[in-house]
Short mmCIF file of C-alpha atoms in Angstrom, two decimals:
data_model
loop_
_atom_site.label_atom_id
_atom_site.label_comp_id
_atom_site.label_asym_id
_atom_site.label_seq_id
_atom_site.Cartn_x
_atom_site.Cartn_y
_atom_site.Cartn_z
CA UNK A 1 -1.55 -20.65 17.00
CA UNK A 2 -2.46 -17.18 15.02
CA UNK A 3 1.82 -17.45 14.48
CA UNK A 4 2.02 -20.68 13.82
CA UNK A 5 -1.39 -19.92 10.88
CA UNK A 6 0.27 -17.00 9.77
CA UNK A 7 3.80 -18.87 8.80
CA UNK A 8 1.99 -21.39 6.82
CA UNK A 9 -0.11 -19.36 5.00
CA UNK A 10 3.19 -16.79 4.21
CA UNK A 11 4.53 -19.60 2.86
CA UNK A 12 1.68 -20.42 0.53
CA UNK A 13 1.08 -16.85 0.03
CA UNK A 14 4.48 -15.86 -0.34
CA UNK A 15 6.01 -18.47 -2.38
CA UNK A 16 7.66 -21.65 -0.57
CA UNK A 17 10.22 -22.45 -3.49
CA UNK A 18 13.33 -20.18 -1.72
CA UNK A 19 12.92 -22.65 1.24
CA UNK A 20 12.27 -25.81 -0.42
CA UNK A 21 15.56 -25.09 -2.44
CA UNK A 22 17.40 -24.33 0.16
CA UNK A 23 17.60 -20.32 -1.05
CA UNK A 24 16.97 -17.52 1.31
CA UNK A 25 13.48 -16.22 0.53
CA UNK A 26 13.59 -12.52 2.13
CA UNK A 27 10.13 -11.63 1.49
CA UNK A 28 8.46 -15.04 2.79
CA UNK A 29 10.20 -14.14 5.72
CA UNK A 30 8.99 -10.47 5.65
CA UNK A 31 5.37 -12.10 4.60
CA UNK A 32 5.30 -14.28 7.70
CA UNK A 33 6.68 -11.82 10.24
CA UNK A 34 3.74 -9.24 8.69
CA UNK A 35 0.98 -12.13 9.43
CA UNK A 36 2.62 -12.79 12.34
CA UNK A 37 1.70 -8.93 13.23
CA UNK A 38 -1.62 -8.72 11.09
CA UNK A 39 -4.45 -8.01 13.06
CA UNK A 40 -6.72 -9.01 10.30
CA UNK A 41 -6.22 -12.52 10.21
CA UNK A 42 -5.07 -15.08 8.25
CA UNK A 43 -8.79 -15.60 6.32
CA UNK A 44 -8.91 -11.68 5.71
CA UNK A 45 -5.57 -11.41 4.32
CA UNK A 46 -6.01 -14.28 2.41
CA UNK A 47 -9.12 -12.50 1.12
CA UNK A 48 -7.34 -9.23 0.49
CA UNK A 49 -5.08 -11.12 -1.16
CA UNK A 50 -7.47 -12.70 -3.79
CA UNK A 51 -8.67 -9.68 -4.34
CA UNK A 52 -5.41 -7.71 -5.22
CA UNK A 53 -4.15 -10.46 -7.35
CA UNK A 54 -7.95 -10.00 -9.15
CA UNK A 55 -7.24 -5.89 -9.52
CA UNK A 56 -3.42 -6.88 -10.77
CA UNK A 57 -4.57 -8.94 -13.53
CA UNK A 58 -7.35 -6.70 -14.81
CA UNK A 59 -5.10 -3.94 -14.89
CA UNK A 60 -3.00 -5.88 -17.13
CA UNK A 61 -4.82 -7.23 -19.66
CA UNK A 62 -6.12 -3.67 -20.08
CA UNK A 63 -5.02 -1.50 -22.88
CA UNK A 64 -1.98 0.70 -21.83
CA UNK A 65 -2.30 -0.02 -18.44
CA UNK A 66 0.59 -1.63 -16.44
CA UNK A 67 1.39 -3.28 -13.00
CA UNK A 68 5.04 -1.65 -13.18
CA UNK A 69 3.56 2.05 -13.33
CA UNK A 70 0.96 1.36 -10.67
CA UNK A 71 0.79 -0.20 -7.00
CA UNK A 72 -1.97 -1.96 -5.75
CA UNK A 73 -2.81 -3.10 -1.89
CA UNK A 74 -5.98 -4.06 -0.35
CA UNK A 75 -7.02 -4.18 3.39
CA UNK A 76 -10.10 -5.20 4.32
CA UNK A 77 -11.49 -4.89 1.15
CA UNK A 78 -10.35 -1.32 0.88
CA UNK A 79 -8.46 -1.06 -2.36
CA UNK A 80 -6.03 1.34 -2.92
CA UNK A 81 -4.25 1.74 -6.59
CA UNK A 82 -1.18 4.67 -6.24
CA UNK A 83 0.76 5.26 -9.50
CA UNK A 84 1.41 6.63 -12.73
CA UNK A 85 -0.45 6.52 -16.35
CA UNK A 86 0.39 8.39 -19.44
CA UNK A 87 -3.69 9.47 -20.13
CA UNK A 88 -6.34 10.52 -18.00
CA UNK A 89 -8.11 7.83 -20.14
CA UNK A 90 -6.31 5.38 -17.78
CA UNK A 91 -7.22 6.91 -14.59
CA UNK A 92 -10.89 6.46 -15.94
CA UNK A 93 -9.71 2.41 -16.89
CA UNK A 94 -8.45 1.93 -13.13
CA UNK A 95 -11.81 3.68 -11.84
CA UNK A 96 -13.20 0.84 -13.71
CA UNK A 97 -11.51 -1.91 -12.12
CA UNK A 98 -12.34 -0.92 -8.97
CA UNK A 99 -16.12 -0.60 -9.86
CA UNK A 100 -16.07 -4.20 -11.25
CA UNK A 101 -14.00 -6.32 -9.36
CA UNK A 102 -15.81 -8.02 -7.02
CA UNK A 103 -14.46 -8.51 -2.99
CA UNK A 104 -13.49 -4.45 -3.32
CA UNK A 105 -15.58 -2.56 -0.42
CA UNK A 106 -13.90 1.03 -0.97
CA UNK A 107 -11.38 1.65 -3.67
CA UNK A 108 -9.44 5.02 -3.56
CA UNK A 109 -7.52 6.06 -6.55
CA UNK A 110 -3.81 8.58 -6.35
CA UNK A 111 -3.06 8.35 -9.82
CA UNK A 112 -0.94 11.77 -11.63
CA UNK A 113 0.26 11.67 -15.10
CA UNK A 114 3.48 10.79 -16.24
CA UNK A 115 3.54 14.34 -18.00
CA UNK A 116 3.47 16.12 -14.71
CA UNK A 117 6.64 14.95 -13.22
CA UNK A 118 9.10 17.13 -11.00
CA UNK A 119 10.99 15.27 -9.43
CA UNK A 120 13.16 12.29 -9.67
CA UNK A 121 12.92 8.34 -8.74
CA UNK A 122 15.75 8.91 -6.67
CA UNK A 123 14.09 11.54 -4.62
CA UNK A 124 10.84 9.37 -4.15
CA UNK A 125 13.31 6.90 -3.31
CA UNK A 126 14.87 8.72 -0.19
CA UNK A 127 11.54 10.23 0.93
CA UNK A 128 9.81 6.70 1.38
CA UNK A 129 12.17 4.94 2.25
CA UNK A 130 13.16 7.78 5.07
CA UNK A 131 9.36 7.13 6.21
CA UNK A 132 9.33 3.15 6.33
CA UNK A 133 12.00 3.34 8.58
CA UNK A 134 10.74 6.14 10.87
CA UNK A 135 7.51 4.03 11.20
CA UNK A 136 8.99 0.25 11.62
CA UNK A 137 11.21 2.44 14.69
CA UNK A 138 7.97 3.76 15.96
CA UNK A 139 6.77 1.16 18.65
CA UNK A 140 3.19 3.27 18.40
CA UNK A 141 2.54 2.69 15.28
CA UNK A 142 1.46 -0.32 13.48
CA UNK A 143 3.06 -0.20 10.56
CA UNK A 144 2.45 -3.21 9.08
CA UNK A 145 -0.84 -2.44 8.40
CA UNK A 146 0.47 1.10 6.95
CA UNK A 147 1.14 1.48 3.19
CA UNK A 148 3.43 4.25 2.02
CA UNK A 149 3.97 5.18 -1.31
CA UNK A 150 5.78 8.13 -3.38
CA UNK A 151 4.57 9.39 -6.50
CA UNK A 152 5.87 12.31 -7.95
CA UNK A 153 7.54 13.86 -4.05
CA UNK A 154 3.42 13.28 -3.01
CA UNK A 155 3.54 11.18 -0.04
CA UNK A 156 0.35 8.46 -0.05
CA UNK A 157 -0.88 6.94 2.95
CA UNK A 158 -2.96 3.90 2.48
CA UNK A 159 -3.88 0.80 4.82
CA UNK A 160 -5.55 1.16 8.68
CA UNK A 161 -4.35 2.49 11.97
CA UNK A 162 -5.96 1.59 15.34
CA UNK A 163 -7.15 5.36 16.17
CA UNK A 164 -6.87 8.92 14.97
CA UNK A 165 -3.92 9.67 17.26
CA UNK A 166 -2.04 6.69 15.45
CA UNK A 167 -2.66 8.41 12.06
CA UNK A 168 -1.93 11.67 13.31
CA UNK A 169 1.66 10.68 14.60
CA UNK A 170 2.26 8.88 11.27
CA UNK A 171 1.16 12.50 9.03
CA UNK A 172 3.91 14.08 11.62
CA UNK A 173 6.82 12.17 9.78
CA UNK A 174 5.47 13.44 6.26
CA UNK A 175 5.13 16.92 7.36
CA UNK A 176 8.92 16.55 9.16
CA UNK A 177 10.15 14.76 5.72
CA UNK A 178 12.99 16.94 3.45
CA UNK A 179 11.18 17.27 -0.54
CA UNK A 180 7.96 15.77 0.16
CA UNK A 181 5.22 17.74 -1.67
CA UNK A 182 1.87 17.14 -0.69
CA UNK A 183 0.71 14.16 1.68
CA UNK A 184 -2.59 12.58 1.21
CA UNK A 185 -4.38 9.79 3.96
CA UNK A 186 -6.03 7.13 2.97
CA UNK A 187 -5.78 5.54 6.54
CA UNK A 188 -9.22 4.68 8.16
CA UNK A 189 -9.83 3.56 11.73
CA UNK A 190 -9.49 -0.37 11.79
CA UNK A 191 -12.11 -0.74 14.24
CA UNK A 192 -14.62 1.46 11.91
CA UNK A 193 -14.11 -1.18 8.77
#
């Protein structure tokens, strides 16, 4: 049933117009395997949902501010923003965001300046994509509840794991990962939400 819940609401959630056309929609199908594995729930994600389109839209219709620069994912009400800005003016403007839009539990910023860049896309590239694919291989570790993001060769860990050996095991492919920086954790035990 929790499948057959999870598939309708990816398809709501995730756009239905690929399949009504006829078109292969790749990420309703990625959306409805991922509820298919949530362990949230289809009302929670829905929720988390809400609430990330909310932070999206208030970041732009802000002043210099843009959804391009900036990646935003929610999880239980834990909001994460990971990015770029030009300012530390804007870092102060996301801060904001966080504060005032409601549904948002915890919000935890990793935002450098654009200024401070040493390495390339490319590089960020390699390095997370490297790490999505060491932790979709990993059969102990749920990594669909696991965000991973680059930003400037600094790997960013964001989402929930079920215990601290989980999250441990997942730091182990940063640390093992060619160019990677620093790593930061933003994991929290899903059970302590």
């Amino acid at each position: 049933m929790k499948m057959i819940c999870g598939v309708v609401l990816a398809l709501f959630l995730g756009g239905c117009a690929g399949l009504v056309m006829g078109a292969s929609n790749a990420n309703s199908v990625y959306t409805a395997y991922t509820l298919g594995r949530d362990e949230r729930g289809v009302l929670s994600v829905a929720r988390d949902k809400i609430v990330k389109t909310k932070i999206q839209a208030a970041i732009a219709h802000s002043k210099n501010l843009s959804n391009f620069d900036l990646d935003v994912s929610v999880i239980w009400g834990h909001a994460y923003v990971v990015g770029e800005v030009e300012n530390s003016g804007e870092i102060e403007q996301i801060a904001n965001i966080l504060k005032t839009v409601g549904g948002v539990r915890k919000g935890r910023l990793y935002v450098r300046l654009k200024s401070e860049r040493k390495c390339s896309l490319e590089q960020e590239s390699a390095i997370r994509q490297k790490l999505v694919n060491e932790l979709v291989k990993d059969s102990a570790v749920a990594s669909t509840n696991i965000g991973v993001s680059v930003v400037q060769c600094d790997v960013v860990f964001t989402g929930a794991v079920d215990d601290i050996e989980q999250e441990k095991r997942i730091l182990w492919y940063a640390y093992h990962s060619e160019g990677v920086r620093e790593i930061h954790s933003y994991l929290f035990i899903s059970g302590k939400r």
